[in-house]
Coordinates of C-alpha atoms in Angstrom, one line a residue:
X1 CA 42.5 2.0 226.6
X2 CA 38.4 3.4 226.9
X3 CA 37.4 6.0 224.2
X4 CA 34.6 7.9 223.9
X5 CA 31.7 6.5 222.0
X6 CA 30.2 7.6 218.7
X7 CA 26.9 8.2 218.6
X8 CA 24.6 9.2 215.9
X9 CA 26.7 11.6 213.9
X10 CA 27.6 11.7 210.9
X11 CA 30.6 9.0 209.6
X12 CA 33.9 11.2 208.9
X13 CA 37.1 8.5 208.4
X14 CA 38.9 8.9 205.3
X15 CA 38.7 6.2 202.9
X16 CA 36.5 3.2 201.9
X17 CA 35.5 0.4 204.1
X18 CA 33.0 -2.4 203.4
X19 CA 30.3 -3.4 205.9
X20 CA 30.4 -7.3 207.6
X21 CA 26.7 -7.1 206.8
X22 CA 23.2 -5.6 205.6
X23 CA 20.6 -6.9 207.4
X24 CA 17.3 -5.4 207.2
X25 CA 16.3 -3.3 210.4
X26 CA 13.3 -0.3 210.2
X27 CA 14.8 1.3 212.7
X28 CA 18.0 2.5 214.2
X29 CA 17.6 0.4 217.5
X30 CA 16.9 -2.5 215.6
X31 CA 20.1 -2.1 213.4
X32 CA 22.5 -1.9 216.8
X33 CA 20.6 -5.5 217.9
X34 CA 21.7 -6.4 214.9
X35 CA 25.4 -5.4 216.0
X36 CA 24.8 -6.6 219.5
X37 CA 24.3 -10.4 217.8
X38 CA 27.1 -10.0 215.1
X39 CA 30.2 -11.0 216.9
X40 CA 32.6 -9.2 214.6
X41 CA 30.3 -5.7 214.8
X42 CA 31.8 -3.0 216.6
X43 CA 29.8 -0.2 215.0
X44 CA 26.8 0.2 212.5
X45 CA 25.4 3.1 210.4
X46 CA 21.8 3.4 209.7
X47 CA 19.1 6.0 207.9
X48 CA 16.8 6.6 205.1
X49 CA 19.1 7.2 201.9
X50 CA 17.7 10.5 199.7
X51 CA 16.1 8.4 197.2
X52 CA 15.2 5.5 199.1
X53 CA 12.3 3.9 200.4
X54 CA 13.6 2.0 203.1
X55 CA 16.4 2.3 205.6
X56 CA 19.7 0.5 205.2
X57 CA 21.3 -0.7 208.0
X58 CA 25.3 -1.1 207.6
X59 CA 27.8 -3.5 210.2
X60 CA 31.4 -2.7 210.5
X61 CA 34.0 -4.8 212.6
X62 CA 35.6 -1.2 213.0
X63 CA 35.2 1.4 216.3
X64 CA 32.6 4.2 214.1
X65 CA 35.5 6.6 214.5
X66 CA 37.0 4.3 211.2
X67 CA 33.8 4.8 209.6
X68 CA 34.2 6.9 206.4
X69 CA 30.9 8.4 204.7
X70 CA 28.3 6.7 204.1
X71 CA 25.8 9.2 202.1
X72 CA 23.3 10.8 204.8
X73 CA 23.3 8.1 207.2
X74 CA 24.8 8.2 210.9
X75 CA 27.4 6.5 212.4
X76 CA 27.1 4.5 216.2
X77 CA 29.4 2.6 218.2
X78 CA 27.7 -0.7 219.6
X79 CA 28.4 0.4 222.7
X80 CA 26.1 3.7 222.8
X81 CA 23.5 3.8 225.2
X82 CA 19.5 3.3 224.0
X83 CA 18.5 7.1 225.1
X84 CA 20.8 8.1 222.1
X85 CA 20.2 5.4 219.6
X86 CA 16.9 6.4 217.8
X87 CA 13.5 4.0 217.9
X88 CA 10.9 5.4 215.6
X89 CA 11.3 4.7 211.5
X90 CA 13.3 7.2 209.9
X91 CA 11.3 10.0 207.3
X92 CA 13.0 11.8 204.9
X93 CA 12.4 14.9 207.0
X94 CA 13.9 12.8 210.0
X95 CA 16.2 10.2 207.9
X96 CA 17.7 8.6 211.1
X97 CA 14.2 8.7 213.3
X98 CA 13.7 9.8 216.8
X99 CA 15.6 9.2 219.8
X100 CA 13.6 7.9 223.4
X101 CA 11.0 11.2 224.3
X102 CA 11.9 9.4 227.5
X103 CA 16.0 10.1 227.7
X104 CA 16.6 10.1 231.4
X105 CA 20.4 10.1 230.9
X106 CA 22.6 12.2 228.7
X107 CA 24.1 11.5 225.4
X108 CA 27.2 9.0 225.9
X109 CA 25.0 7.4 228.3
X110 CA 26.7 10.9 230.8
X111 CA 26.5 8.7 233.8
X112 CA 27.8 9.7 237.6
X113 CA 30.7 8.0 238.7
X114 CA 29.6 6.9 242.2
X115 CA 30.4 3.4 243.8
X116 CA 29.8 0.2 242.0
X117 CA 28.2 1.4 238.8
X118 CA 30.0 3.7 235.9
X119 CA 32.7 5.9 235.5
X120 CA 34.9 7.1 238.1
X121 CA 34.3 5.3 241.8
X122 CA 36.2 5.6 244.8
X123 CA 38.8 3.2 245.1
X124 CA 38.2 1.7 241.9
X125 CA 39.5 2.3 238.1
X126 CA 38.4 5.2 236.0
X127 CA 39.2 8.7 237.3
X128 CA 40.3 10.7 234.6
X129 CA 42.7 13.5 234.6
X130 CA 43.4 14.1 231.2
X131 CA 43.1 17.2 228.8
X132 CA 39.8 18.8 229.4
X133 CA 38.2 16.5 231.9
X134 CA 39.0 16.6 235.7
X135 CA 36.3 15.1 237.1
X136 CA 35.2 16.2 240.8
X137 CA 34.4 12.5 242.2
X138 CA 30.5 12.6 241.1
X139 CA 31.2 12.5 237.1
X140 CA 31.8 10.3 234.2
X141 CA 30.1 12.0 231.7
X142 CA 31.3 14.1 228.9
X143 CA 30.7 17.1 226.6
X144 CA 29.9 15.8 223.0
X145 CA 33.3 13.8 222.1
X146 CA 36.0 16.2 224.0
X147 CA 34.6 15.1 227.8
X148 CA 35.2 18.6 229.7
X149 CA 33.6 17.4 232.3
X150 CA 31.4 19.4 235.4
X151 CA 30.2 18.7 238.4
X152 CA 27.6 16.5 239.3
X153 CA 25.7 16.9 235.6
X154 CA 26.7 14.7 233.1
X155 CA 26.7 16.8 229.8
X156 CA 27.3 16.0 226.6
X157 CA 27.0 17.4 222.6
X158 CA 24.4 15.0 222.3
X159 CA 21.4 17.1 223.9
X160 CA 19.7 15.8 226.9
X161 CA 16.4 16.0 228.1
X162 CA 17.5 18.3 231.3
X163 CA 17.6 15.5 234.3
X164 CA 20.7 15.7 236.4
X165 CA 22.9 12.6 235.6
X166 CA 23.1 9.6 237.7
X167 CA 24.6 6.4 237.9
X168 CA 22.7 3.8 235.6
X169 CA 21.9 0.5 237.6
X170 CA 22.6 -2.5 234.8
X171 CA 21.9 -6.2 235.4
X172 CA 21.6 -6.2 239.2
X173 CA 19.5 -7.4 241.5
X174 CA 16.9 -4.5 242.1
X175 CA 17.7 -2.5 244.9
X176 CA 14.5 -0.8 245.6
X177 CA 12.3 -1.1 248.6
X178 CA 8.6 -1.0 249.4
X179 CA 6.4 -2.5 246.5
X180 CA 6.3 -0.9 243.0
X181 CA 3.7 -1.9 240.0
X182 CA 4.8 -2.3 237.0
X183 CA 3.5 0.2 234.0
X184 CA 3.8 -2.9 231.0
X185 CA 4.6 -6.4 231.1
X186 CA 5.2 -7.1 227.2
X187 CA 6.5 -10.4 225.9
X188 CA 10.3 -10.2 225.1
X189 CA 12.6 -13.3 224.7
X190 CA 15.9 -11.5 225.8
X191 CA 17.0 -8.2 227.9
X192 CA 17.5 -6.5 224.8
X193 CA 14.1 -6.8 223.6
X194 CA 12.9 -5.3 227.0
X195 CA 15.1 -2.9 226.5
X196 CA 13.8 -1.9 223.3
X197 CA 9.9 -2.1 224.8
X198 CA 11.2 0.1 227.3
X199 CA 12.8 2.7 224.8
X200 CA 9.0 2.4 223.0
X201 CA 7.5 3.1 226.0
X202 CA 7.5 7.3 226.9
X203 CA 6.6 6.6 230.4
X204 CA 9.5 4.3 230.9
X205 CA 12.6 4.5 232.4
X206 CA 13.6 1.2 233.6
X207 CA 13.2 -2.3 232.9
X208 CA 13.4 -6.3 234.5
X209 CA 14.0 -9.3 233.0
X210 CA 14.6 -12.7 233.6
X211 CA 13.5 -16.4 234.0
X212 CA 12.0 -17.1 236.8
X213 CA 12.7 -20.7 238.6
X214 CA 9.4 -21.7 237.7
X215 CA 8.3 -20.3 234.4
X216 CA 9.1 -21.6 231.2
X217 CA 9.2 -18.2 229.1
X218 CA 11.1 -15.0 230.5
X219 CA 9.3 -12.0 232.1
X220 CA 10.2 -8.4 231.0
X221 CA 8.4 -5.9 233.8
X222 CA 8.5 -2.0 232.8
X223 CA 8.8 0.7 235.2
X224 CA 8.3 4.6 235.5
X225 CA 11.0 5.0 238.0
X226 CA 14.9 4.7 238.1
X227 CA 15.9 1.5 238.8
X228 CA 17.2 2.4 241.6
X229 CA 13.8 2.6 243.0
X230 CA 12.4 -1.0 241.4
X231 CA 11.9 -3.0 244.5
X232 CA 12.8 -6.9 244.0
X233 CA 10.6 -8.8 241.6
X234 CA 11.4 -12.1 242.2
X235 CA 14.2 -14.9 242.0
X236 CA 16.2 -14.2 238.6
X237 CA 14.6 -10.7 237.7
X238 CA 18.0 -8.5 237.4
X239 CA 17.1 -4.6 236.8
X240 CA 18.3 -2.2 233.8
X241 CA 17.7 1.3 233.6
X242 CA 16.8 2.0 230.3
X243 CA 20.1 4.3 229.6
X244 CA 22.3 1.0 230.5
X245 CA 24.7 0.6 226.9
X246 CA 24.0 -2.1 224.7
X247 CA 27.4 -3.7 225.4
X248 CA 25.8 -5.2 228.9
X249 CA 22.4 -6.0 228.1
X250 CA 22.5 -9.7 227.4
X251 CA 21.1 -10.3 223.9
X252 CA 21.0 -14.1 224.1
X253 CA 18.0 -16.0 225.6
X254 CA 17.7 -16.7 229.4
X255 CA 18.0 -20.6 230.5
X256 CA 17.4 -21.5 234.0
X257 CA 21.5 -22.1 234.4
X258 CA 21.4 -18.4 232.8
X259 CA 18.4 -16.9 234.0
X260 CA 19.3 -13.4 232.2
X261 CA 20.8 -14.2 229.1
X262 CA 24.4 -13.5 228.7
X263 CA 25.9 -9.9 227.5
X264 CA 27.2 -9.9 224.0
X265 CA 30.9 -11.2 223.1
X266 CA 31.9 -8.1 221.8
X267 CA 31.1 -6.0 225.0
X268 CA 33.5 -3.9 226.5
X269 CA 33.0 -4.1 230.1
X270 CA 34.1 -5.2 232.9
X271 CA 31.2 -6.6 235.0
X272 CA 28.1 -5.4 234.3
X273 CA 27.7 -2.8 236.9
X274 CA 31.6 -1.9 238.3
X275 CA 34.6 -0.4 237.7
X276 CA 35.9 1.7 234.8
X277 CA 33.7 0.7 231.9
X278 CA 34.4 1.7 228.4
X279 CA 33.0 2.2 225.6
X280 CA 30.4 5.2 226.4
X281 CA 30.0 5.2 230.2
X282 CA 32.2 7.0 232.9
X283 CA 35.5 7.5 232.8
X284 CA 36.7 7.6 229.7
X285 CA 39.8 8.5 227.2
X286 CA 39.8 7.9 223.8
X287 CA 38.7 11.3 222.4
X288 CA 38.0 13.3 225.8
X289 CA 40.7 12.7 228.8
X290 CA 44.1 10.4 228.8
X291 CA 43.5 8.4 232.1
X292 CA 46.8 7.9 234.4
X293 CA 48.2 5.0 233.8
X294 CA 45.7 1.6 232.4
X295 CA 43.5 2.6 235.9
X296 CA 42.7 6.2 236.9
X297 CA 43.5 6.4 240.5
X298 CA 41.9 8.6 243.7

């Protein structure tokens, strides 16, 4: 069953555990693409030790709920969304870095549950009920890791950066209309790259990629709308908003029989922009609401 996702705090399991892996990332974004292409990760912790002078970067194949202490470094779950997972290089005044300036969404990605993105939707899975969570229709989102849930406005513990909520738009075709420029056009060999030159970007807030029919290297367009407004770019340009959670960006590189790349192996989702989704969008259990049954039901 879904849980709520861990992001950025720090580790508090009991024990020891040993990381898969160590790879060398500067900065905490960096580290969860290093999850995203680890089949076996599930969670990661990164930040600047005390006495170090570079960041460590640590894999588990454990949820980060498991994840016991790990000296001042944070704990995330893969599945946490870029506007929570931190992009500039840590400081020993800011050990973990800086989170997006740009953070459209709220913390476990807070997103509204209307039809066919995350979280609770009519007539499909992922109304809650639960312990402190009843969610009115419009909500998925949650407060910190408990979920008590209100109205239209996803909140959570992590803090946003005061937009009302809304539904991220991950991997579709964009549904905008009228003609929209966009701000950047930098190179990037997979979704998750654009993502990440998205999360650089202060004026962005969503994102297309793909490879066109013709092209030979993959296009990542930036934008400085939802992506809700991004009007269609083309034949095999899907659209992300930049809050979508790493679990479906597709981290692999686009081929003409798979324009966008595919989503990582270890993503929880369903489809890439339906139904009860776990990890941190919608609807969720885990820490913050027992659902009815496997499905939450209107």
């Amino acid at each position: 069953m879904a849980r709520a996702a861990v992001c950025n705090i720090a580790p508090s399991a009991s024990g020891s555990r040993s990381p898969i892996s160590q790879p060398t990332a500067a900065t905490a974004l960096v580290c969860q693409q290093a999850c995203t292409a680890n089949s076996q990760c599930q969670s990661f912790c990164f930040g600047l030790p005390d006495s170090a002078t570079t960041p460590e970067c640590f894999l588990y194949d454990v949820p980060a709920a498991q994840v016991p202490v790990q000296g001042n470094l944070h704990v995330f779950d893969l599945a946490c969304a870029a506007t929570q997972v931190p992009t500039t290089a840590p400081t020993h005044d800011q050990p973990i870095g800086q989170v997006p300036s740009n953070a459209g969404n709220t913390g476990n990605t807070g997103n509204t549950g209307n039809n066919n993105n995350n979280g609770a939707q009519n007539g499909n899975t992922g109304a809650n009920t639960g312990n402190n969570g009843q969610q009115n229709g419009q909500t998925g989102a949650q407060t910190g890791q408990n979920g008590a849930q209100n109205g239209a406005q996803g909140q959570t513990g992590q803090t946003p950066r005061g937009l009302i909520a809304r539904a991220s738009v991950c991997n579709s075709s964009p549904p905008g209309t009228g003609s929209k420029t966009p701000i950047s056009q930098p190179s990037a060999s997979t979704a998750v790259l654009c993502q990440s030159a998205c999360a650089a970007n202060t004026n962005c807030q969503a994102f297309c990629f793909g490879l066109p029919p013709s092209d030979s290297t993959p296009k990542c367009l930036l934008f400085d709308v939802p992506a809700a407004q991004v009007p269609s770019q083309g034949t095999d340009l899907n659209v992300f908003d930049l809050a979508c959670p790493a679990a479906q960006i597709p981290s692999t590189a686009p081929t003409h029989d798979q324009p966008i790349g595919q989503v990582p192996a270890t993503g929880n989702t369903g489809n890439n922009n339906g139904g009860a989704q776990t990890g941190n969008n919608g609807a969720q259990n885990g820490q913050n609401g027992a659902q009815n049954g496997a499905q939450g039901q209107h």
